[in-house]
Amino acid sequence: MMKRVLKLGTICLGMAILLCACGNSSKGESEAASETGEGVVQSESETEDTTVYAYDYDVASMVTLGNYKGLTYTMMDTSVTDAEIDAEIDMALTSSAVKEQITERAVEDGDTVNIDYEGLLEGEAFDGGTAQGASLTIGSDSYIDGFEDGLIGVLPGEETSLNLTFPDPYKNNPDLAGREVVFNVTVNYIEGDDVVPELDDAFVESLGMDDVKTVDEYRAYISSQLKDSKEYEAETNRQKELFQKAVANAEVKEYPEELVEQYRQEYISYYQQYAAYSGMEMADFLTQYMDQTEDEFNEDAAEYGKEVAGNMLVVCAIASAEGIEVTDELYAQKISEYAEQSGYADTATLEADYGRNYLKQLIINEEVIKLLEESAEGVPMAETEDAAELTEE
């Protein structure tokens, strides 16, 4: 189910924007969400859908809308510079670096060596005593006494036998404590400095990308990737900024208790799952990861529940005022798009995972955000910065 959540999340900005439209989420929420990138979605295939949705309420009586048309947003520069392309390529080259393999001298103290070894107890290999291509720094005391010192003076390509005794006690494997063993070790090479590959057609071909075989094609590919990333960020920021302003201009006069409680519980459930995933008790998780007491966490959960409920009410109030309805035709069109873009074989599986009601709310969100964008006006970033400075003065 989590795989489906992530896939749908990549195409559905609407719900994510509404959940964070208030802008200043708690410290813990923003940090944890950035690490996991995961959301919580109930599946009707797993349990009956008892979720309440803002569109079920008389939103016109609960929300007084302010201005939501003709709003301005800060335009982001989405151009890509040669310097940015070069920086991406440099990172790719650095990540492809390999260690120089030194083979013409003997191992010295402080060297990092690449080795194969097999440990024998009474002539038989024992569990955990064999490895190939292991990296070991001589003098790091990573292995039992005598192992590292026994490799000093050995030439790469040579095999040596080390007669050693495991310490007693030996916590890693008590069965080996005090036992005499033989390690047959081959030094493959001494690791030197990183060797960064050159940017040439051979390097590009080694990346194994279809239709990208030359340096020029690689630079064009990197440019396209950076452009797509910037445009996606610009779209997300534009939609979030517009909705923040629409929410700020509106007045929510009534918050349905069950809607607020639902989002409060989702907040709590999210972090409970996160704590469980980390193998921690909730109290320890709050202290170590979120730097919060239980009372502070509960206060944040209550605030989150109210904020998100308010956001949902505002979006549904705009939909109501504009006559936006999820007709059967619109619903069929949108879930077909969702299924295709998120890798579902068919719309029935998508509906089974998310439920019709959730998808309906998602469609309303997207239609409202689209409405905000259609009448919005972009303002260059320099102008918004100048306006901010004047306000501060």
PDB file of C-alpha atoms in Angstrom, residues 25-268:
ATOM      1  CA  SER A  25       4.077  23.561  10.299  1.00  0.00           C
ATOM      2  CA  SER A  26       5.712  22.293  13.450  1.00  0.00           C
ATOM      3  CA  LYS A  27       9.452  21.674  13.491  1.00  0.00           C
ATOM      4  CA  GLY A  28       8.970  17.978  14.018  1.00  0.00           C
ATOM      5  CA  GLU A  29       6.445  17.611  11.197  1.00  0.00           C
ATOM      6  CA  SER A  30       8.589  19.298   8.579  1.00  0.00           C
ATOM      7  CA  GLU A  31      11.725  17.363   9.504  1.00  0.00           C
ATOM      8  CA  ALA A  32      10.067  13.969   9.651  1.00  0.00           C
ATOM      9  CA  ALA A  33       8.087  14.453   6.446  1.00  0.00           C
ATOM     10  CA  SER A  34      11.208  15.455   4.553  1.00  0.00           C
ATOM     11  CA  GLU A  35      12.922  12.244   5.632  1.00  0.00           C
ATOM     12  CA  THR A  36      10.176   9.848   4.656  1.00  0.00           C
ATOM     13  CA  GLY A  37       8.142  11.562   1.979  1.00  0.00           C
ATOM     14  CA  GLU A  38       5.229   9.365   3.017  1.00  0.00           C
ATOM     15  CA  GLY A  39       1.586  10.156   3.717  1.00  0.00           C
ATOM     16  CA  VAL A  40      -1.202   8.280   5.474  1.00  0.00           C
ATOM     17  CA  VAL A  41      -4.105   7.159   3.320  1.00  0.00           C
ATOM     18  CA  GLN A  42      -6.854   4.799   4.411  1.00  0.00           C
ATOM     19  CA  SER A  43      -7.833   2.089   1.947  1.00  0.00           C
ATOM     20  CA  GLU A  44     -11.448   1.046   1.587  1.00  0.00           C
ATOM     21  CA  SER A  45     -10.158  -2.382   0.608  1.00  0.00           C
ATOM     22  CA  GLU A  46      -8.738  -2.741   4.125  1.00  0.00           C
ATOM     23  CA  THR A  47     -11.481  -1.100   6.198  1.00  0.00           C
ATOM     24  CA  GLU A  48     -14.828   0.632   5.781  1.00  0.00           C
ATOM     25  CA  ASP A  49     -14.385   4.279   4.828  1.00  0.00           C
ATOM     26  CA  THR A  50     -15.613   6.260   7.836  1.00  0.00           C
ATOM     27  CA  THR A  51     -13.684   9.385   6.820  1.00  0.00           C
ATOM     28  CA  VAL A  52     -15.550  12.685   6.861  1.00  0.00           C
ATOM     29  CA  TYR A  53     -14.973  15.194   4.078  1.00  0.00           C
ATOM     30  CA  ALA A  54     -15.375  18.946   3.997  1.00  0.00           C
ATOM     31  CA  TYR A  55     -17.620  18.795   0.926  1.00  0.00           C
ATOM     32  CA  ASP A  56     -20.300  17.046   3.027  1.00  0.00           C
ATOM     33  CA  TYR A  57     -20.866  20.182   5.138  1.00  0.00           C
ATOM     34  CA  ASP A  58     -22.805  23.368   4.511  1.00  0.00           C
ATOM     35  CA  VAL A  59     -19.556  25.225   3.861  1.00  0.00           C
ATOM     36  CA  ALA A  60     -21.304  28.400   2.726  1.00  0.00           C
ATOM     37  CA  SER A  61     -22.569  28.935   6.279  1.00  0.00           C
ATOM     38  CA  MET A  62     -19.220  28.052   7.849  1.00  0.00           C
ATOM     39  CA  VAL A  63     -16.882  30.148   5.696  1.00  0.00           C
ATOM     40  CA  THR A  64     -16.909  33.764   4.619  1.00  0.00           C
ATOM     41  CA  LEU A  65     -14.741  33.974   1.543  1.00  0.00           C
ATOM     42  CA  GLY A  66     -12.508  36.906   0.813  1.00  0.00           C
ATOM     43  CA  ASN A  67     -10.715  37.655  -2.414  1.00  0.00           C
ATOM     44  CA  TYR A  68      -9.467  34.528  -4.147  1.00  0.00           C
ATOM     45  CA  LYS A  69      -9.319  35.729  -7.737  1.00  0.00           C
ATOM     46  CA  GLY A  70      -6.657  37.937  -9.260  1.00  0.00           C
ATOM     47  CA  LEU A  71      -4.156  37.012  -6.561  1.00  0.00           C
ATOM     48  CA  THR A  72      -0.441  37.512  -7.129  1.00  0.00           C
ATOM     49  CA  TYR A  73       2.351  35.028  -6.696  1.00  0.00           C
ATOM     50  CA  THR A  74       6.143  35.214  -6.804  1.00  0.00           C
ATOM     51  CA  MET A  75       7.566  34.071 -10.127  1.00  0.00           C
ATOM     52  CA  MET A  76      10.558  31.781  -9.870  1.00  0.00           C
ATOM     53  CA  ASP A  77      13.402  31.823 -12.328  1.00  0.00           C
ATOM     54  CA  THR A  78      13.409  28.393 -13.976  1.00  0.00           C
ATOM     55  CA  SER A  79      16.275  29.007 -16.368  1.00  0.00           C
ATOM     56  CA  VAL A  80      19.262  26.665 -16.210  1.00  0.00           C
ATOM     57  CA  THR A  81      22.821  28.002 -16.309  1.00  0.00           C
ATOM     58  CA  ASP A  82      25.978  26.343 -17.571  1.00  0.00           C
ATOM     59  CA  ALA A  83      27.372  26.579 -14.042  1.00  0.00           C
ATOM     60  CA  GLU A  84      24.461  24.521 -12.704  1.00  0.00           C
ATOM     61  CA  ILE A  85      24.941  21.913 -15.412  1.00  0.00           C
ATOM     62  CA  ASP A  86      28.673  21.762 -14.643  1.00  0.00           C
ATOM     63  CA  ALA A  87      27.958  21.331 -10.926  1.00  0.00           C
ATOM     64  CA  GLU A  88      25.623  18.389 -11.588  1.00  0.00           C
ATOM     65  CA  ILE A  89      28.152  16.759 -13.878  1.00  0.00           C
ATOM     66  CA  ASP A  90      30.932  17.271 -11.320  1.00  0.00           C
ATOM     67  CA  MET A  91      28.828  15.491  -8.707  1.00  0.00           C
ATOM     68  CA  ALA A  92      28.191  12.622 -11.113  1.00  0.00           C
ATOM     69  CA  LEU A  93      31.886  12.321 -11.868  1.00  0.00           C
ATOM     70  CA  THR A  94      32.832  12.445  -8.186  1.00  0.00           C
ATOM     71  CA  SER A  95      30.268   9.789  -7.290  1.00  0.00           C
ATOM     72  CA  SER A  96      31.783   7.567  -9.996  1.00  0.00           C
ATOM     73  CA  ALA A  97      35.304   7.887  -8.614  1.00  0.00           C
ATOM     74  CA  VAL A  98      37.199   4.689  -7.835  1.00  0.00           C
ATOM     75  CA  LYS A  99      40.173   4.109  -5.583  1.00  0.00           C
ATOM     76  CA  GLU A 100      43.610   3.917  -7.123  1.00  0.00           C
ATOM     77  CA  GLN A 101      44.845   0.344  -6.781  1.00  0.00           C
ATOM     78  CA  ILE A 102      48.436   0.280  -5.532  1.00  0.00           C
ATOM     79  CA  THR A 103      50.150  -3.051  -6.132  1.00  0.00           C
ATOM     80  CA  GLU A 104      53.875  -2.308  -6.356  1.00  0.00           C
ATOM     81  CA  ARG A 105      54.732  -2.015  -2.649  1.00  0.00           C
ATOM     82  CA  ALA A 106      54.117  -3.862   0.613  1.00  0.00           C
ATOM     83  CA  VAL A 107      51.399  -2.996   3.105  1.00  0.00           C
ATOM     84  CA  GLU A 108      52.316  -0.397   5.721  1.00  0.00           C
ATOM     85  CA  ASP A 109      50.711   0.699   8.964  1.00  0.00           C
ATOM     86  CA  GLY A 110      47.903   3.173   8.189  1.00  0.00           C
ATOM     87  CA  ASP A 111      47.211   1.764   4.723  1.00  0.00           C
ATOM     88  CA  THR A 112      43.696   0.866   3.683  1.00  0.00           C
ATOM     89  CA  VAL A 113      43.773  -2.491   1.939  1.00  0.00           C
ATOM     90  CA  ASN A 114      41.305  -4.524  -0.083  1.00  0.00           C
ATOM     91  CA  ILE A 115      41.401  -8.152   1.050  1.00  0.00           C
ATOM     92  CA  ASP A 116      39.823 -11.575   0.709  1.00  0.00           C
ATOM     93  CA  TYR A 117      39.931 -13.853   3.734  1.00  0.00           C
ATOM     94  CA  GLU A 118      38.666 -17.139   5.090  1.00  0.00           C
ATOM     95  CA  GLY A 119      38.646 -18.048   8.765  1.00  0.00           C
ATOM     96  CA  LEU A 120      39.101 -21.692   9.766  1.00  0.00           C
ATOM     97  CA  LEU A 121      38.218 -23.232  13.111  1.00  0.00           C
ATOM     98  CA  GLU A 122      39.698 -26.727  13.478  1.00  0.00           C
ATOM     99  CA  GLY A 123      40.152 -26.743   9.711  1.00  0.00           C
ATOM    100  CA  GLU A 124      36.537 -25.783   8.911  1.00  0.00           C
ATOM    101  CA  ALA A 125      35.217 -22.399   7.774  1.00  0.00           C
ATOM    102  CA  PHE A 126      33.045 -20.766  10.428  1.00  0.00           C
ATOM    103  CA  ASP A 127      30.103 -18.393  10.081  1.00  0.00           C
ATOM    104  CA  GLY A 128      31.120 -14.759   9.702  1.00  0.00           C
ATOM    105  CA  GLY A 129      34.751 -15.619   9.085  1.00  0.00           C
ATOM    106  CA  THR A 130      34.846 -15.252   5.303  1.00  0.00           C
ATOM    107  CA  ALA A 131      34.720 -12.175   3.058  1.00  0.00           C
ATOM    108  CA  GLN A 132      35.757 -11.012  -0.390  1.00  0.00           C
ATOM    109  CA  GLY A 133      36.761  -7.490  -1.303  1.00  0.00           C
ATOM    110  CA  ALA A 134      36.701  -6.240   2.287  1.00  0.00           C
ATOM    111  CA  SER A 135      38.201  -2.821   2.966  1.00  0.00           C
ATOM    112  CA  LEU A 136      40.375  -2.604   6.084  1.00  0.00           C
ATOM    113  CA  THR A 137      42.538   0.196   7.446  1.00  0.00           C
ATOM    114  CA  ILE A 138      45.647  -1.151   9.125  1.00  0.00           C
ATOM    115  CA  GLY A 139      45.847   0.156  12.695  1.00  0.00           C
ATOM    116  CA  SER A 140      42.098   0.770  13.039  1.00  0.00           C
ATOM    117  CA  ASP A 141      41.719  -2.151  15.478  1.00  0.00           C
ATOM    118  CA  SER A 142      38.631  -3.238  13.554  1.00  0.00           C
ATOM    119  CA  TYR A 143      39.586  -6.910  13.621  1.00  0.00           C
ATOM    120  CA  ILE A 144      40.877  -9.168  16.385  1.00  0.00           C
ATOM    121  CA  ASP A 145      44.414  -8.694  17.735  1.00  0.00           C
ATOM    122  CA  GLY A 146      47.105  -9.771  15.316  1.00  0.00           C
ATOM    123  CA  PHE A 147      44.987  -9.643  12.159  1.00  0.00           C
ATOM    124  CA  GLU A 148      45.935  -6.160  11.008  1.00  0.00           C
ATOM    125  CA  ASP A 149      49.543  -6.303  12.193  1.00  0.00           C
ATOM    126  CA  GLY A 150      49.888  -9.624  10.386  1.00  0.00           C
ATOM    127  CA  LEU A 151      49.268  -7.923   7.048  1.00  0.00           C
ATOM    128  CA  ILE A 152      52.077  -5.372   7.396  1.00  0.00           C
ATOM    129  CA  GLY A 153      54.819  -6.231   4.918  1.00  0.00           C
ATOM    130  CA  VAL A 154      52.587  -8.368   2.705  1.00  0.00           C
ATOM    131  CA  LEU A 155      52.682  -7.557  -1.006  1.00  0.00           C
ATOM    132  CA  PRO A 156      49.460  -7.186  -2.998  1.00  0.00           C
ATOM    133  CA  GLY A 157      48.685 -10.472  -4.694  1.00  0.00           C
ATOM    134  CA  GLU A 158      50.250 -12.502  -1.887  1.00  0.00           C
ATOM    135  CA  GLU A 159      48.374 -14.808   0.494  1.00  0.00           C
ATOM    136  CA  THR A 160      49.337 -15.137   4.131  1.00  0.00           C
ATOM    137  CA  SER A 161      48.073 -17.358   6.954  1.00  0.00           C
ATOM    138  CA  LEU A 162      47.465 -15.772  10.361  1.00  0.00           C
ATOM    139  CA  ASN A 163      47.339 -18.014  13.428  1.00  0.00           C
ATOM    140  CA  LEU A 164      45.224 -16.047  15.885  1.00  0.00           C
ATOM    141  CA  THR A 165      43.153 -16.450  19.030  1.00  0.00           C
ATOM    142  CA  PHE A 166      39.774 -14.806  19.591  1.00  0.00           C
ATOM    143  CA  PRO A 167      39.542 -12.720  22.765  1.00  0.00           C
ATOM    144  CA  ASP A 168      37.716 -14.093  25.775  1.00  0.00           C
ATOM    145  CA  PRO A 169      35.060 -12.903  26.284  1.00  0.00           C
ATOM    146  CA  TYR A 170      33.998 -12.173  22.687  1.00  0.00           C
ATOM    147  CA  LYS A 171      30.602 -10.482  22.595  1.00  0.00           C
ATOM    148  CA  ASN A 172      30.136 -10.680  18.813  1.00  0.00           C
ATOM    149  CA  ASN A 173      30.134 -14.481  18.930  1.00  0.00           C
ATOM    150  CA  PRO A 174      30.551 -16.106  22.376  1.00  0.00           C
ATOM    151  CA  ASP A 175      31.083 -19.500  20.712  1.00  0.00           C
ATOM    152  CA  LEU A 176      34.420 -18.231  19.363  1.00  0.00           C
ATOM    153  CA  ALA A 177      35.644 -16.770  22.656  1.00  0.00           C
ATOM    154  CA  GLY A 178      39.188 -17.962  23.363  1.00  0.00           C
ATOM    155  CA  ARG A 179      39.286 -20.249  20.315  1.00  0.00           C
ATOM    156  CA  GLU A 180      42.360 -20.650  18.127  1.00  0.00           C
ATOM    157  CA  VAL A 181      41.727 -20.008  14.410  1.00  0.00           C
ATOM    158  CA  VAL A 182      43.586 -19.577  11.146  1.00  0.00           C
ATOM    159  CA  PHE A 183      42.814 -16.765   8.743  1.00  0.00           C
ATOM    160  CA  ASN A 184      43.991 -17.217   5.154  1.00  0.00           C
ATOM    161  CA  VAL A 185      44.204 -13.682   3.774  1.00  0.00           C
ATOM    162  CA  THR A 186      44.935 -12.398   0.276  1.00  0.00           C
ATOM    163  CA  VAL A 187      45.828  -8.738  -0.126  1.00  0.00           C
ATOM    164  CA  ASN A 188      44.269  -7.652  -3.406  1.00  0.00           C
ATOM    165  CA  TYR A 189      45.604  -4.108  -3.425  1.00  0.00           C
ATOM    166  CA  ILE A 190      46.334  -1.064  -1.317  1.00  0.00           C
ATOM    167  CA  GLU A 191      43.747   1.677  -1.739  1.00  0.00           C
ATOM    168  CA  GLY A 192      45.121   4.992  -2.988  1.00  0.00           C
ATOM    169  CA  ASP A 193      43.412   8.299  -3.669  1.00  0.00           C
ATOM    170  CA  ASP A 194      40.096   8.610  -5.462  1.00  0.00           C
ATOM    171  CA  VAL A 195      40.460   8.607  -9.228  1.00  0.00           C
ATOM    172  CA  VAL A 196      37.726  10.752 -10.758  1.00  0.00           C
ATOM    173  CA  PRO A 197      36.870   9.776 -14.333  1.00  0.00           C
ATOM    174  CA  GLU A 198      37.152  12.293 -17.158  1.00  0.00           C
ATOM    175  CA  LEU A 199      34.055  13.620 -18.838  1.00  0.00           C
ATOM    176  CA  ASP A 200      34.145  11.979 -22.226  1.00  0.00           C
ATOM    177  CA  ASP A 201      31.912   9.870 -24.425  1.00  0.00           C
ATOM    178  CA  ALA A 202      33.233   6.683 -22.793  1.00  0.00           C
ATOM    179  CA  PHE A 203      32.088   7.885 -19.363  1.00  0.00           C
ATOM    180  CA  VAL A 204      28.674   8.858 -20.706  1.00  0.00           C
ATOM    181  CA  GLU A 205      28.243   5.451 -22.320  1.00  0.00           C
ATOM    182  CA  SER A 206      29.190   3.775 -19.034  1.00  0.00           C
ATOM    183  CA  LEU A 207      26.092   5.340 -17.441  1.00  0.00           C
ATOM    184  CA  GLY A 208      23.925   3.053 -19.577  1.00  0.00           C
ATOM    185  CA  MET A 209      21.276   5.628 -20.495  1.00  0.00           C
ATOM    186  CA  ASP A 210      19.205   5.153 -23.626  1.00  0.00           C
ATOM    187  CA  ASP A 211      19.677   7.884 -26.252  1.00  0.00           C
ATOM    188  CA  VAL A 212      22.437   9.534 -24.196  1.00  0.00           C
ATOM    189  CA  LYS A 213      25.795   8.458 -25.591  1.00  0.00           C
ATOM    190  CA  THR A 214      27.885  11.611 -26.027  1.00  0.00           C
ATOM    191  CA  VAL A 215      29.002  14.486 -23.815  1.00  0.00           C
ATOM    192  CA  ASP A 216      26.748  16.924 -25.678  1.00  0.00           C
ATOM    193  CA  GLU A 217      23.761  14.613 -25.243  1.00  0.00           C
ATOM    194  CA  TYR A 218      24.609  14.206 -21.563  1.00  0.00           C
ATOM    195  CA  ARG A 219      24.758  17.956 -20.999  1.00  0.00           C
ATOM    196  CA  ALA A 220      21.400  18.333 -22.755  1.00  0.00           C
ATOM    197  CA  TYR A 221      19.957  15.573 -20.568  1.00  0.00           C
ATOM    198  CA  ILE A 222      21.219  17.234 -17.371  1.00  0.00           C
ATOM    199  CA  SER A 223      19.833  20.581 -18.535  1.00  0.00           C
ATOM    200  CA  SER A 224      16.429  18.998 -19.172  1.00  0.00           C
ATOM    201  CA  GLN A 225      16.391  17.342 -15.755  1.00  0.00           C
ATOM    202  CA  LEU A 226      17.272  20.598 -13.991  1.00  0.00           C
ATOM    203  CA  LYS A 227      14.639  22.467 -15.986  1.00  0.00           C
ATOM    204  CA  ASP A 228      11.944  19.942 -15.083  1.00  0.00           C
ATOM    205  CA  SER A 229      12.921  20.121 -11.412  1.00  0.00           C
ATOM    206  CA  LYS A 230      12.811  23.908 -11.332  1.00  0.00           C
ATOM    207  CA  GLU A 231       9.483  24.051 -13.131  1.00  0.00           C
ATOM    208  CA  TYR A 232       7.989  21.509 -10.745  1.00  0.00           C
ATOM    209  CA  GLU A 233       9.237  23.530  -7.763  1.00  0.00           C
ATOM    210  CA  ALA A 234       7.874  26.727  -9.288  1.00  0.00           C
ATOM    211  CA  GLU A 235       4.475  25.111  -9.852  1.00  0.00           C
ATOM    212  CA  THR A 236       4.316  23.779  -6.310  1.00  0.00           C
ATOM    213  CA  ASN A 237       5.353  27.098  -4.771  1.00  0.00           C
ATOM    214  CA  ARG A 238       2.896  29.019  -6.958  1.00  0.00           C
ATOM    215  CA  GLN A 239      -0.033  26.833  -5.979  1.00  0.00           C
ATOM    216  CA  LYS A 240       0.894  26.889  -2.303  1.00  0.00           C
ATOM    217  CA  GLU A 241       1.312  30.675  -2.247  1.00  0.00           C
ATOM    218  CA  LEU A 242      -2.011  31.271  -3.987  1.00  0.00           C
ATOM    219  CA  PHE A 243      -3.881  28.994  -1.654  1.00  0.00           C
ATOM    220  CA  GLN A 244      -2.209  30.521   1.409  1.00  0.00           C
ATOM    221  CA  LYS A 245      -3.498  33.905   0.296  1.00  0.00           C
ATOM    222  CA  ALA A 246      -7.009  32.591  -0.389  1.00  0.00           C
ATOM    223  CA  VAL A 247      -7.086  31.050   3.104  1.00  0.00           C
ATOM    224  CA  ALA A 248      -5.722  34.234   4.694  1.00  0.00           C
ATOM    225  CA  ASN A 249      -8.445  36.281   2.989  1.00  0.00           C
ATOM    226  CA  ALA A 250     -11.213  33.957   4.184  1.00  0.00           C
ATOM    227  CA  GLU A 251     -12.825  33.645   7.614  1.00  0.00           C
ATOM    228  CA  VAL A 252     -13.747  30.215   8.933  1.00  0.00           C
ATOM    229  CA  LYS A 253     -16.602  30.809  11.370  1.00  0.00           C
ATOM    230  CA  GLU A 254     -17.297  27.224  12.349  1.00  0.00           C
ATOM    231  CA  TYR A 255     -15.047  24.174  12.575  1.00  0.00           C
ATOM    232  CA  PRO A 256     -16.875  20.808  12.562  1.00  0.00           C
ATOM    233  CA  GLU A 257     -15.575  18.918  15.574  1.00  0.00           C
ATOM    234  CA  GLU A 258     -15.395  15.565  13.778  1.00  0.00           C
ATOM    235  CA  LEU A 259     -13.401  17.057  10.863  1.00  0.00           C
ATOM    236  CA  VAL A 260     -10.888  18.678  13.201  1.00  0.00           C
ATOM    237  CA  GLU A 261     -10.587  15.485  15.236  1.00  0.00           C
ATOM    238  CA  GLN A 262     -10.044  13.411  12.116  1.00  0.00           C
ATOM    239  CA  TYR A 263      -7.024  15.465  11.037  1.00  0.00           C
ATOM    240  CA  ARG A 264      -5.732  15.613  14.606  1.00  0.00           C
ATOM    241  CA  GLN A 265      -5.814  11.816  14.751  1.00  0.00           C
ATOM    242  CA  GLU A 266      -4.115  11.548  11.354  1.00  0.00           C
ATOM    243  CA  TYR A 267      -1.278  13.714  12.671  1.00  0.00           C
ATOM    244  CA  ILE A 268      -0.880  11.533  15.757  1.00  0.00           C
TER     245      ILE A 268
END
